[in-house]
Coordinates of C-alpha atoms and ligand atoms in Angstrom, one line a residue:
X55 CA 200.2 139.6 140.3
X56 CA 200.5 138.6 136.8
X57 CA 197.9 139.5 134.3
X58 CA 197.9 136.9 131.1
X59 CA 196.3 137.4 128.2
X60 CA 194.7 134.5 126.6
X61 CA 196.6 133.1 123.6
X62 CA 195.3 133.2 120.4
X63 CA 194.7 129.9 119.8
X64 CA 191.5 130.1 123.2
X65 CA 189.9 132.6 121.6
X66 CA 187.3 131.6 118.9
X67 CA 188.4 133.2 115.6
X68 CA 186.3 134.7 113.1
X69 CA 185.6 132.0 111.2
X70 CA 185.1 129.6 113.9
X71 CA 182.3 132.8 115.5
X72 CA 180.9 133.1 112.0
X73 CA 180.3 129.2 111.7
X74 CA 178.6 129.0 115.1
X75 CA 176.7 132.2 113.9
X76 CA 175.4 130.3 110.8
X77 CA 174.9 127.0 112.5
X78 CA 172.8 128.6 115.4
X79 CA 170.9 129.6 112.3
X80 CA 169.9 127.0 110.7
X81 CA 169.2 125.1 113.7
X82 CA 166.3 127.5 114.4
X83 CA 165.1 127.8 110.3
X84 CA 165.3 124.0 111.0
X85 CA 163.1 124.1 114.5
X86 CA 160.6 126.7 112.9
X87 CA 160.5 124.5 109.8
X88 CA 159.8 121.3 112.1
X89 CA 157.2 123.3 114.3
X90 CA 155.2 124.3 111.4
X91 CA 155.1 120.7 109.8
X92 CA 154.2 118.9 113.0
X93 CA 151.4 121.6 113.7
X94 CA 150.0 121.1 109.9
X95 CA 149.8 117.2 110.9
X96 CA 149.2 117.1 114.5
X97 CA 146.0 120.1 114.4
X98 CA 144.7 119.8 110.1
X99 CA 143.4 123.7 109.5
X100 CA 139.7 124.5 110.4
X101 CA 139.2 127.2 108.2
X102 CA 139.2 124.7 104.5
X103 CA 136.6 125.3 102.7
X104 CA 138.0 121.9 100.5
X105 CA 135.7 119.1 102.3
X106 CA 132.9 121.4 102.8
X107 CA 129.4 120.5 102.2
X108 CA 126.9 122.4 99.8
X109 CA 124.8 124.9 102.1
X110 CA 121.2 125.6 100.4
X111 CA 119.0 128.4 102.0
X112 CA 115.9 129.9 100.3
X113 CA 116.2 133.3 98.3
X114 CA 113.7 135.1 100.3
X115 CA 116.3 135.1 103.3
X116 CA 118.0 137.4 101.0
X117 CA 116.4 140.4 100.0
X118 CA 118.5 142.7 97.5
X119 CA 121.1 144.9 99.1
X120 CA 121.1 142.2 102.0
X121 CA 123.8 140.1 103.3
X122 CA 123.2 136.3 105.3
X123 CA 126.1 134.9 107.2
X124 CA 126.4 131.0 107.3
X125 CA 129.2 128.7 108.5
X126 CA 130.8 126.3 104.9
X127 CA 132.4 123.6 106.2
X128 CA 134.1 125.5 109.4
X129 CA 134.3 128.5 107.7
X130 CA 132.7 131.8 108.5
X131 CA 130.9 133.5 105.0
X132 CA 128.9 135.8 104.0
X133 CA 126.2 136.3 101.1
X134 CA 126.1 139.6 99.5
X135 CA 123.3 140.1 97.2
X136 CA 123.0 143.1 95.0
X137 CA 120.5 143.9 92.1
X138 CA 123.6 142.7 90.1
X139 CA 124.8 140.0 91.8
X140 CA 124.9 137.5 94.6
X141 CA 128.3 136.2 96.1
X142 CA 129.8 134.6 98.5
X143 CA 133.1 135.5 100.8
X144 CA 135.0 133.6 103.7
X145 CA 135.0 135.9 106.3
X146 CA 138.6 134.6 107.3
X147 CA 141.2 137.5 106.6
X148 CA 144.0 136.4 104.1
X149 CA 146.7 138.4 105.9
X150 CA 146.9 136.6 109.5
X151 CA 142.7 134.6 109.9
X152 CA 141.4 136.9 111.5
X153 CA 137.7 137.1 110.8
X154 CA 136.5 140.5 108.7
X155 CA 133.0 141.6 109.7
X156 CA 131.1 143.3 106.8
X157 CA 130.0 147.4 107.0
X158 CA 127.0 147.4 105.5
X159 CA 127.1 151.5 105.4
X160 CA 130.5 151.2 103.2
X161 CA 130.2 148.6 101.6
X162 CA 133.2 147.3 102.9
X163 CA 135.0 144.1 104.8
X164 CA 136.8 145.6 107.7
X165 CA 139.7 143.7 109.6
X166 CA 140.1 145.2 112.8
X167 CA 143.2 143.0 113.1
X168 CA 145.2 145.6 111.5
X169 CA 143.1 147.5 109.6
X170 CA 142.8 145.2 106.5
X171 CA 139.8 146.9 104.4
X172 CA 138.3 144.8 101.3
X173 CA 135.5 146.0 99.4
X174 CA 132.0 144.5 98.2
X175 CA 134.1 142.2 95.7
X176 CA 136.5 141.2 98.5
X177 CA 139.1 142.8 96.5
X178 CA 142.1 144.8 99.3
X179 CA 141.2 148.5 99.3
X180 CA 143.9 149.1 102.3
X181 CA 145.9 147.6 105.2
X182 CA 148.1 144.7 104.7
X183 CA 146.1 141.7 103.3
X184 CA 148.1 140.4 100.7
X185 CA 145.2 138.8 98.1
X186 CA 140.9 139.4 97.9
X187 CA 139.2 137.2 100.3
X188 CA 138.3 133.4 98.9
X189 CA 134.9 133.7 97.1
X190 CA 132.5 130.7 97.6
X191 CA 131.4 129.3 94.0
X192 CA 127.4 130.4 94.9
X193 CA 124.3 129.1 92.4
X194 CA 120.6 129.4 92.4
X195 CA 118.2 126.9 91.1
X196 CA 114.5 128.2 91.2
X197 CA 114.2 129.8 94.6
X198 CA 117.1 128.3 96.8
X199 CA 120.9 129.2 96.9
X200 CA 123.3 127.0 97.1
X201 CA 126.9 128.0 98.8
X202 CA 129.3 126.0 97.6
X203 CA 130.6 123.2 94.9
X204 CA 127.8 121.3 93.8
Ligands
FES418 S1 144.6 139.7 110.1 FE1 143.4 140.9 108.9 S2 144.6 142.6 108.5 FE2 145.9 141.4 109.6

C-alpha cells in the first residue's frame, strides 16, 4: 500500500484560504446589509413619532407629581408633570425598543431589557442605552395639553 501525499499545487494556499476567508465575508456584510434594507422597505418602523398626530388631553388628568401614558402616532409616551415642569418621553428604549416603564417611587425609567435606567429627564443613569429617551415637544394652551408638533 502506498500512501501519497497530495501535491502542493491541491492544496489551497494561503492566499487562495485567505481570499475565500474575505470573500465569505463580504458576502455575509453584503446579505446582512441587504436584509436590513429590504426589512426597512418591506415593514416601515412603527415606533416614528415623524407622521404623528398632535394628542390634546385636559390638565386636570394631570395632577402635579403625576404621570399619563398615551400612544403618539404608534408610539408608547409618557407625561411627567412636576411643579417645575411637564414633559413628554417615548417610552421606546434607545438601546434595542424595548419599552421602559416609569418607577414612580424613583423617579426613574427602568428597562428590564437589560437593565437600562433613565431618570425623570430621560437622561441614562445606568445599563447600556446609548442616548436619553426622545422627548415629545409638549405645550399648554389655557387648560389642555397638547403632545406633540403643533
Ligand atoms: S433594550 Fe433597553 S436596555 Fe436594552
Amino acid at each position: 500500500m502506498t500512501i501519497t501525499n497530495p501535491s502542493p499545487k491541491a492544496r489551497p494556499s494561503a492566499f487562495a484560504a485567505r481570499r475565500q476567508f474575505i470573500q465569505l465575508g463580504l458576502a455575509t456584510l453584503g446579505a446582512a446589509w441587504l436584509g436590513t434594507w429590504l426589512q426597512s422597505r418591506l415593514f416601515p418602523a412603527t415606533n416614528s413619532t415623524q407622521e404623528a398626530q398632535p394628542v390634546s388631553f385636559p390638565l386636570s388628568e394631570l395632577p402635579v407629581g403625576g404621570t399619563k401614558a398615551l400612544t403618539y402616532g404608534a408610539v408608547p409616551v409618557l407625561v411627567v408633570r412636576t411643579r417645575e415642569s411637564l414633559r413628554a418621553f417615548s417610552l421606546v428604549c434607545t438601546h434595542l425598543g424595548c419599552t421602559v416603564e416609569w418607577q414612580a417611587n424613583k423617579k426613574e425609567f427602568y428597562c428590564a431589557c437589560h437593565d437600562g435606567r433613565y431618570d425623570e429627564f430621560g437622561d441614562v443613569l445606568a445599563g447600556p442605552p446609548p442616548i436619553p429617551l426622545e422627548q415629545i415637544p409638549v405645550s399648554m394652551e389655557g387648560d389642555t395639553v397638547t403632545v406633540g408638533e403643533v
